Amino acid sequence: MQPLIDNARTFGQRPEEFAKLAEGQSPQVLFITCSDSRVVPALITGARPGQLFELRTAGNIVPPFASEHPTSEAATIEYAVEVLGVRDIVVCGHSHCGAVGALVRGDDLTAVPAVRDWLAHATPRPAGAVEDPAVTQGVQSHVLTQLLRLRSYPYIEKKLKERQLSLHAWFYEVHTGAVQAHDPQTDAFKAL
Ligand SMILES: [Zn+2]
């Protein structure tokens, strides 16, 4: 913890670079990814403050649309699309994902009941090779499921039809830094 505190203590010594951020934000991208510490969206994309609106959940899960039962995730997505007017939404899964791996393998999550219940109710079990430690196939199919979830949000479907919004499925390898994107033409993940 101490190195993080030390860095935070000196971080504020660049006010001129950040002063204009007080005027507001107009990010072009909503970046939805896992809470995993190995995934650092600003590092992967080179984004500067103000460029990425982020939603991070265990397993980068987009919950089903249910306006009568609002969730934190739905509120974040709604704000990004309807208020900030982001033009792109990236759902970025990652290799060696603990949450998706647990789903694929059907792990016993009794010791972490909140995780168990969140995963059980929030998303279907992805198909994938149980023995693959990187969970590549499972994560990639899981990411595509989340894209379908986004499409079930009426205001997102509307903006997609009006070509005001684009959706992107990414897969990030934590051990190489490589990023793949889903190509709808071939239904395969390819290097960016
Ligand atoms: Zn993860």
PDB file of C-alpha atoms and ligand atoms in Angstrom:
ATOM      1  CA  MET A   1       0.000   0.000   0.000  1.00  0.00           C
ATOM      2  CA  GLN A   2       2.760   2.449   0.896  1.00  0.00           C
ATOM      3  CA  PRO A   3       4.125   2.849  -2.679  1.00  0.00           C
ATOM      4  CA  LEU A   4       0.612   3.704  -3.813  1.00  0.00           C
ATOM      5  CA  ILE A   5       0.278   6.328  -1.077  1.00  0.00           C
ATOM      6  CA  ASP A   6       3.672   7.779  -1.961  1.00  0.00           C
ATOM      7  CA  ASN A   7       2.665   8.132  -5.600  1.00  0.00           C
ATOM      8  CA  ALA A   8      -0.714   9.653  -4.731  1.00  0.00           C
ATOM      9  CA  ARG A   9       1.031  12.184  -2.522  1.00  0.00           C
ATOM     10  CA  THR A  10       3.071  13.532  -5.436  1.00  0.00           C
ATOM     11  CA  PHE A  11       0.476  13.023  -8.149  1.00  0.00           C
ATOM     12  CA  GLY A  12      -1.224  16.368  -7.554  1.00  0.00           C
ATOM     13  CA  GLN A  13       1.892  18.326  -8.481  1.00  0.00           C
ATOM     14  CA  ARG A  14       0.762  18.842 -12.072  1.00  0.00           C
ATOM     15  CA  PRO A  15      -2.264  21.138 -11.770  1.00  0.00           C
ATOM     16  CA  GLU A  16      -1.827  22.816 -15.169  1.00  0.00           C
ATOM     17  CA  GLU A  17      -2.384  19.516 -17.004  1.00  0.00           C
ATOM     18  CA  PHE A  18      -5.565  18.790 -15.077  1.00  0.00           C
ATOM     19  CA  ALA A  19      -7.062  22.258 -14.695  1.00  0.00           C
ATOM     20  CA  LYS A  20      -9.281  22.009 -17.777  1.00  0.00           C
ATOM     21  CA  LEU A  21     -10.858  18.804 -16.439  1.00  0.00           C
ATOM     22  CA  ALA A  22     -12.840  20.982 -14.044  1.00  0.00           C
ATOM     23  CA  GLU A  23     -14.884  22.174 -17.046  1.00  0.00           C
ATOM     24  CA  GLY A  24     -16.494  18.752 -17.428  1.00  0.00           C
ATOM     25  CA  GLN A  25     -16.061  15.466 -19.251  1.00  0.00           C
ATOM     26  CA  SER A  26     -16.914  14.353 -22.758  1.00  0.00           C
ATOM     27  CA  PRO A  27     -15.496  10.842 -23.126  1.00  0.00           C
ATOM     28  CA  GLN A  28     -16.171   9.147 -26.459  1.00  0.00           C
ATOM     29  CA  VAL A  29     -15.910   5.601 -25.114  1.00  0.00           C
ATOM     30  CA  LEU A  30     -17.558   3.531 -22.397  1.00  0.00           C
ATOM     31  CA  PHE A  31     -15.058   0.829 -21.452  1.00  0.00           C
ATOM     32  CA  ILE A  32     -16.598  -2.132 -19.638  1.00  0.00           C
ATOM     33  CA  THR A  33     -14.124  -4.563 -18.191  1.00  0.00           C
ATOM     34  CA  CYS A  34     -13.388  -6.820 -15.244  1.00  0.00           C
ATOM     35  CA  SER A  35     -12.299  -5.544 -11.841  1.00  0.00           C
ATOM     36  CA  ASP A  36      -9.141  -7.652 -12.198  1.00  0.00           C
ATOM     37  CA  SER A  37      -6.049  -5.665 -11.192  1.00  0.00           C
ATOM     38  CA  ARG A  38      -4.097  -6.923 -14.199  1.00  0.00           C
ATOM     39  CA  VAL A  39      -6.395  -5.093 -16.590  1.00  0.00           C
ATOM     40  CA  VAL A  40      -5.538  -1.387 -16.739  1.00  0.00           C
ATOM     41  CA  PRO A  41      -7.655   0.257 -19.448  1.00  0.00           C
ATOM     42  CA  ALA A  42      -5.687   3.514 -19.566  1.00  0.00           C
ATOM     43  CA  LEU A  43      -2.466   1.558 -19.945  1.00  0.00           C
ATOM     44  CA  ILE A  44      -3.859  -0.648 -22.706  1.00  0.00           C
ATOM     45  CA  THR A  45      -5.416   2.200 -24.690  1.00  0.00           C
ATOM     46  CA  GLY A  46      -3.138   5.079 -23.772  1.00  0.00           C
ATOM     47  CA  ALA A  47      -6.200   7.032 -22.671  1.00  0.00           C
ATOM     48  CA  ARG A  48      -5.672  10.300 -20.830  1.00  0.00           C
ATOM     49  CA  PRO A  49      -7.987  11.593 -18.080  1.00  0.00           C
ATOM     50  CA  GLY A  50     -11.387  12.390 -19.599  1.00  0.00           C
ATOM     51  CA  GLN A  51     -11.182   9.914 -22.491  1.00  0.00           C
ATOM     52  CA  LEU A  52     -12.576   6.683 -21.005  1.00  0.00           C
ATOM     53  CA  PHE A  53     -15.766   6.277 -19.003  1.00  0.00           C
ATOM     54  CA  GLU A  54     -15.264   3.005 -17.154  1.00  0.00           C
ATOM     55  CA  LEU A  55     -17.516   0.321 -15.741  1.00  0.00           C
ATOM     56  CA  ARG A  56     -15.736  -2.437 -13.889  1.00  0.00           C
ATOM     57  CA  THR A  57     -17.456  -5.476 -12.453  1.00  0.00           C
ATOM     58  CA  ALA A  58     -16.441  -8.991 -11.507  1.00  0.00           C
ATOM     59  CA  GLY A  59     -16.293 -10.694 -14.880  1.00  0.00           C
ATOM     60  CA  ASN A  60     -17.256  -7.577 -16.908  1.00  0.00           C
ATOM     61  CA  ILE A  61     -20.888  -8.590 -16.681  1.00  0.00           C
ATOM     62  CA  VAL A  62     -23.665  -6.486 -18.145  1.00  0.00           C
ATOM     63  CA  PRO A  63     -26.815  -7.399 -16.203  1.00  0.00           C
ATOM     64  CA  PRO A  64     -30.090  -8.054 -18.025  1.00  0.00           C
ATOM     65  CA  PHE A  65     -32.103  -4.950 -18.786  1.00  0.00           C
ATOM     66  CA  ALA A  66     -34.808  -4.557 -16.143  1.00  0.00           C
ATOM     67  CA  SER A  67     -35.877  -0.970 -15.672  1.00  0.00           C
ATOM     68  CA  GLU A  68     -37.991  -1.852 -12.626  1.00  0.00           C
ATOM     69  CA  HIS A  69     -34.900  -3.214 -10.855  1.00  0.00           C
ATOM     70  CA  PRO A  70     -32.161  -0.668 -11.506  1.00  0.00           C
ATOM     71  CA  THR A  71     -28.594  -1.750 -10.927  1.00  0.00           C
ATOM     72  CA  SER A  72     -25.414   0.211 -10.535  1.00  0.00           C
ATOM     73  CA  GLU A  73     -24.216  -1.231 -13.838  1.00  0.00           C
ATOM     74  CA  ALA A  74     -27.373  -0.162 -15.676  1.00  0.00           C
ATOM     75  CA  ALA A  75     -27.134   3.321 -14.181  1.00  0.00           C
ATOM     76  CA  THR A  76     -23.534   3.682 -15.339  1.00  0.00           C
ATOM     77  CA  ILE A  77     -24.359   2.470 -18.851  1.00  0.00           C
ATOM     78  CA  GLU A  78     -27.418   4.726 -19.075  1.00  0.00           C
ATOM     79  CA  TYR A  79     -25.453   7.775 -17.989  1.00  0.00           C
ATOM     80  CA  ALA A  80     -22.675   7.064 -20.473  1.00  0.00           C
ATOM     81  CA  VAL A  81     -25.029   6.637 -23.416  1.00  0.00           C
ATOM     82  CA  GLU A  82     -27.846   9.070 -22.657  1.00  0.00           C
ATOM     83  CA  VAL A  83     -26.013  11.910 -20.898  1.00  0.00           C
ATOM     84  CA  LEU A  84     -22.408  11.721 -22.049  1.00  0.00           C
ATOM     85  CA  GLY A  85     -23.344  10.475 -25.503  1.00  0.00           C
ATOM     86  CA  VAL A  86     -20.471   8.047 -25.907  1.00  0.00           C
ATOM     87  CA  ARG A  87     -20.048   6.858 -29.503  1.00  0.00           C
ATOM     88  CA  ASP A  88     -18.503   3.492 -28.702  1.00  0.00           C
ATOM     89  CA  ILE A  89     -18.856   0.823 -26.031  1.00  0.00           C
ATOM     90  CA  VAL A  90     -16.050  -1.681 -25.544  1.00  0.00           C
ATOM     91  CA  VAL A  91     -16.616  -4.833 -23.513  1.00  0.00           C
ATOM     92  CA  CYS A  92     -13.137  -6.135 -22.755  1.00  0.00           C
ATOM     93  CA  GLY A  93     -12.743  -9.587 -21.280  1.00  0.00           C
ATOM     94  CA  HIS A  94      -9.366 -10.910 -20.297  1.00  0.00           C
ATOM     95  CA  SER A  95      -7.383 -14.123 -20.149  1.00  0.00           C
ATOM     96  CA  HIS A  96      -7.102 -15.984 -16.830  1.00  0.00           C
ATOM     97  CA  CYS A  97     -10.320 -14.318 -15.611  1.00  0.00           C
ATOM     98  CA  GLY A  98     -11.212 -15.694 -12.181  1.00  0.00           C
ATOM     99  CA  ALA A  99     -14.912 -14.940 -12.486  1.00  0.00           C
ATOM    100  CA  VAL A 100     -15.392 -16.397 -15.958  1.00  0.00           C
ATOM    101  CA  GLY A 101     -13.112 -19.313 -15.135  1.00  0.00           C
ATOM    102  CA  ALA A 102     -15.254 -20.136 -12.112  1.00  0.00           C
ATOM    103  CA  LEU A 103     -18.334 -20.074 -14.325  1.00  0.00           C
ATOM    104  CA  VAL A 104     -16.788 -22.265 -17.016  1.00  0.00           C
ATOM    105  CA  ARG A 105     -15.488 -24.806 -14.490  1.00  0.00           C
ATOM    106  CA  GLY A 106     -18.560 -24.677 -12.270  1.00  0.00           C
ATOM    107  CA  ASP A 107     -16.386 -23.961  -9.213  1.00  0.00           C
ATOM    108  CA  ASP A 108     -17.831 -24.287  -5.718  1.00  0.00           C
ATOM    109  CA  LEU A 109     -18.202 -20.662  -4.589  1.00  0.00           C
ATOM    110  CA  THR A 110     -19.805 -21.354  -1.216  1.00  0.00           C
ATOM    111  CA  ALA A 111     -17.082 -19.355   0.551  1.00  0.00           C
ATOM    112  CA  VAL A 112     -17.914 -16.248  -1.489  1.00  0.00           C
ATOM    113  CA  PRO A 113     -21.713 -16.216  -1.631  1.00  0.00           C
ATOM    114  CA  ALA A 114     -21.991 -12.693  -3.050  1.00  0.00           C
ATOM    115  CA  VAL A 115     -19.743 -13.689  -5.957  1.00  0.00           C
ATOM    116  CA  ARG A 116     -21.638 -16.952  -6.386  1.00  0.00           C
ATOM    117  CA  ASP A 117     -25.035 -15.271  -6.482  1.00  0.00           C
ATOM    118  CA  TRP A 118     -23.869 -12.413  -8.698  1.00  0.00           C
ATOM    119  CA  LEU A 119     -22.425 -14.810 -11.258  1.00  0.00           C
ATOM    120  CA  ALA A 120     -25.349 -17.221 -11.072  1.00  0.00           C
ATOM    121  CA  HIS A 121     -27.995 -14.587 -11.616  1.00  0.00           C
ATOM    122  CA  ALA A 122     -26.187 -12.128 -13.816  1.00  0.00           C
ATOM    123  CA  THR A 123     -25.047 -14.195 -16.766  1.00  0.00           C
ATOM    124  CA  PRO A 124     -25.382 -17.637 -18.346  1.00  0.00           C
ATOM    125  CA  ARG A 125     -22.542 -20.135 -17.976  1.00  0.00           C
ATOM    126  CA  PRO A 126     -20.197 -19.651 -20.933  1.00  0.00           C
ATOM    127  CA  ALA A 127     -19.037 -22.575 -23.003  1.00  0.00           C
ATOM    128  CA  GLY A 128     -15.294 -23.152 -22.942  1.00  0.00           C
ATOM    129  CA  ALA A 129     -12.522 -25.643 -22.352  1.00  0.00           C
ATOM    130  CA  VAL A 130     -12.501 -26.420 -18.629  1.00  0.00           C
ATOM    131  CA  GLU A 131      -8.802 -27.327 -18.666  1.00  0.00           C
ATOM    132  CA  ASP A 132      -7.603 -24.055 -20.276  1.00  0.00           C
ATOM    133  CA  PRO A 133      -6.056 -21.853 -17.546  1.00  0.00           C
ATOM    134  CA  ALA A 134      -6.397 -18.800 -19.792  1.00  0.00           C
ATOM    135  CA  VAL A 135     -10.134 -19.526 -20.280  1.00  0.00           C
ATOM    136  CA  THR A 136      -9.776 -17.998 -23.748  1.00  0.00           C
ATOM    137  CA  GLN A 137     -12.773 -19.630 -25.385  1.00  0.00           C
ATOM    138  CA  GLY A 138     -14.958 -19.126 -22.325  1.00  0.00           C
ATOM    139  CA  VAL A 139     -14.078 -15.451 -21.949  1.00  0.00           C
ATOM    140  CA  GLN A 140     -14.552 -14.718 -25.643  1.00  0.00           C
ATOM    141  CA  SER A 141     -18.009 -16.289 -25.746  1.00  0.00           C
ATOM    142  CA  HIS A 142     -18.825 -14.562 -22.452  1.00  0.00           C
ATOM    143  CA  VAL A 143     -17.878 -11.152 -23.897  1.00  0.00           C
ATOM    144  CA  LEU A 144     -20.172 -11.715 -26.873  1.00  0.00           C
ATOM    145  CA  THR A 145     -22.990 -12.572 -24.468  1.00  0.00           C
ATOM    146  CA  GLN A 146     -22.468  -9.210 -22.779  1.00  0.00           C
ATOM    147  CA  LEU A 147     -22.686  -7.457 -26.151  1.00  0.00           C
ATOM    148  CA  LEU A 148     -26.053  -9.126 -26.720  1.00  0.00           C
ATOM    149  CA  ARG A 149     -27.074  -7.916 -23.279  1.00  0.00           C
ATOM    150  CA  LEU A 150     -26.215  -4.355 -24.249  1.00  0.00           C
ATOM    151  CA  ARG A 151     -28.354  -4.714 -27.355  1.00  0.00           C
ATOM    152  CA  SER A 152     -31.314  -5.614 -25.142  1.00  0.00           C
ATOM    153  CA  TYR A 153     -31.188  -2.147 -23.583  1.00  0.00           C
ATOM    154  CA  PRO A 154     -33.818  -0.243 -25.638  1.00  0.00           C
ATOM    155  CA  TYR A 155     -31.926   3.044 -25.795  1.00  0.00           C
ATOM    156  CA  ILE A 156     -28.790   1.241 -26.954  1.00  0.00           C
ATOM    157  CA  GLU A 157     -30.620  -0.658 -29.681  1.00  0.00           C
ATOM    158  CA  LYS A 158     -32.143   2.646 -30.818  1.00  0.00           C
ATOM    159  CA  LYS A 159     -28.747   4.342 -31.069  1.00  0.00           C
ATOM    160  CA  LEU A 160     -27.285   1.338 -32.873  1.00  0.00           C
ATOM    161  CA  LYS A 161     -30.032   1.547 -35.486  1.00  0.00           C
ATOM    162  CA  GLU A 162     -29.426   5.272 -35.849  1.00  0.00           C
ATOM    163  CA  ARG A 163     -25.685   4.556 -36.224  1.00  0.00           C
ATOM    164  CA  GLN A 164     -24.898   6.812 -33.313  1.00  0.00           C
ATOM    165  CA  LEU A 165     -23.251   4.030 -31.355  1.00  0.00           C
ATOM    166  CA  SER A 166     -20.944   1.091 -32.018  1.00  0.00           C
ATOM    167  CA  LEU A 167     -20.240  -1.956 -29.875  1.00  0.00           C
ATOM    168  CA  HIS A 168     -16.880  -3.707 -29.659  1.00  0.00           C
ATOM    169  CA  ALA A 169     -15.895  -7.039 -28.100  1.00  0.00           C
ATOM    170  CA  TRP A 170     -12.256  -7.206 -27.009  1.00  0.00           C
ATOM    171  CA  PHE A 171     -10.141  -9.921 -25.457  1.00  0.00           C
ATOM    172  CA  TYR A 172      -7.006  -8.909 -23.547  1.00  0.00           C
ATOM    173  CA  GLU A 173      -4.180 -11.299 -22.706  1.00  0.00           C
ATOM    174  CA  VAL A 174      -2.848 -10.355 -19.278  1.00  0.00           C
ATOM    175  CA  HIS A 175       0.396 -12.288 -19.825  1.00  0.00           C
ATOM    176  CA  THR A 176       1.299 -10.766 -23.218  1.00  0.00           C
ATOM    177  CA  GLY A 177      -0.562  -7.469 -23.401  1.00  0.00           C
ATOM    178  CA  ALA A 178      -2.037  -8.498 -26.762  1.00  0.00           C
ATOM    179  CA  VAL A 179      -5.555  -7.311 -27.566  1.00  0.00           C
ATOM    180  CA  GLN A 180      -7.919  -9.107 -29.918  1.00  0.00           C
ATOM    181  CA  ALA A 181     -11.212  -7.781 -31.240  1.00  0.00           C
ATOM    182  CA  HIS A 182     -14.215  -9.734 -32.448  1.00  0.00           C
ATOM    183  CA  ASP A 183     -14.771  -9.501 -36.195  1.00  0.00           C
ATOM    184  CA  PRO A 184     -18.508  -9.826 -36.882  1.00  0.00           C
ATOM    185  CA  GLN A 185     -17.816 -10.765 -40.524  1.00  0.00           C
ATOM    186  CA  THR A 186     -15.927 -13.914 -39.608  1.00  0.00           C
ATOM    187  CA  ASP A 187     -17.280 -14.327 -36.063  1.00  0.00           C
ATOM    188  CA  ALA A 188     -13.702 -14.686 -34.819  1.00  0.00           C
ATOM    189  CA  PHE A 189     -11.380 -12.747 -32.528  1.00  0.00           C
ATOM    190  CA  LYS A 190      -8.416 -11.238 -34.367  1.00  0.00           C
ATOM    191  CA  ALA A 191      -5.463  -9.060 -33.399  1.00  0.00           C
ATOM    192  CA  LEU A 192      -6.371  -5.385 -33.382  1.00  0.00           C
TER     193      LEU A 192
HETATM  194 ZN    ZN B   1     -11.731 -11.084 -14.663  1.00  0.00          ZN
END
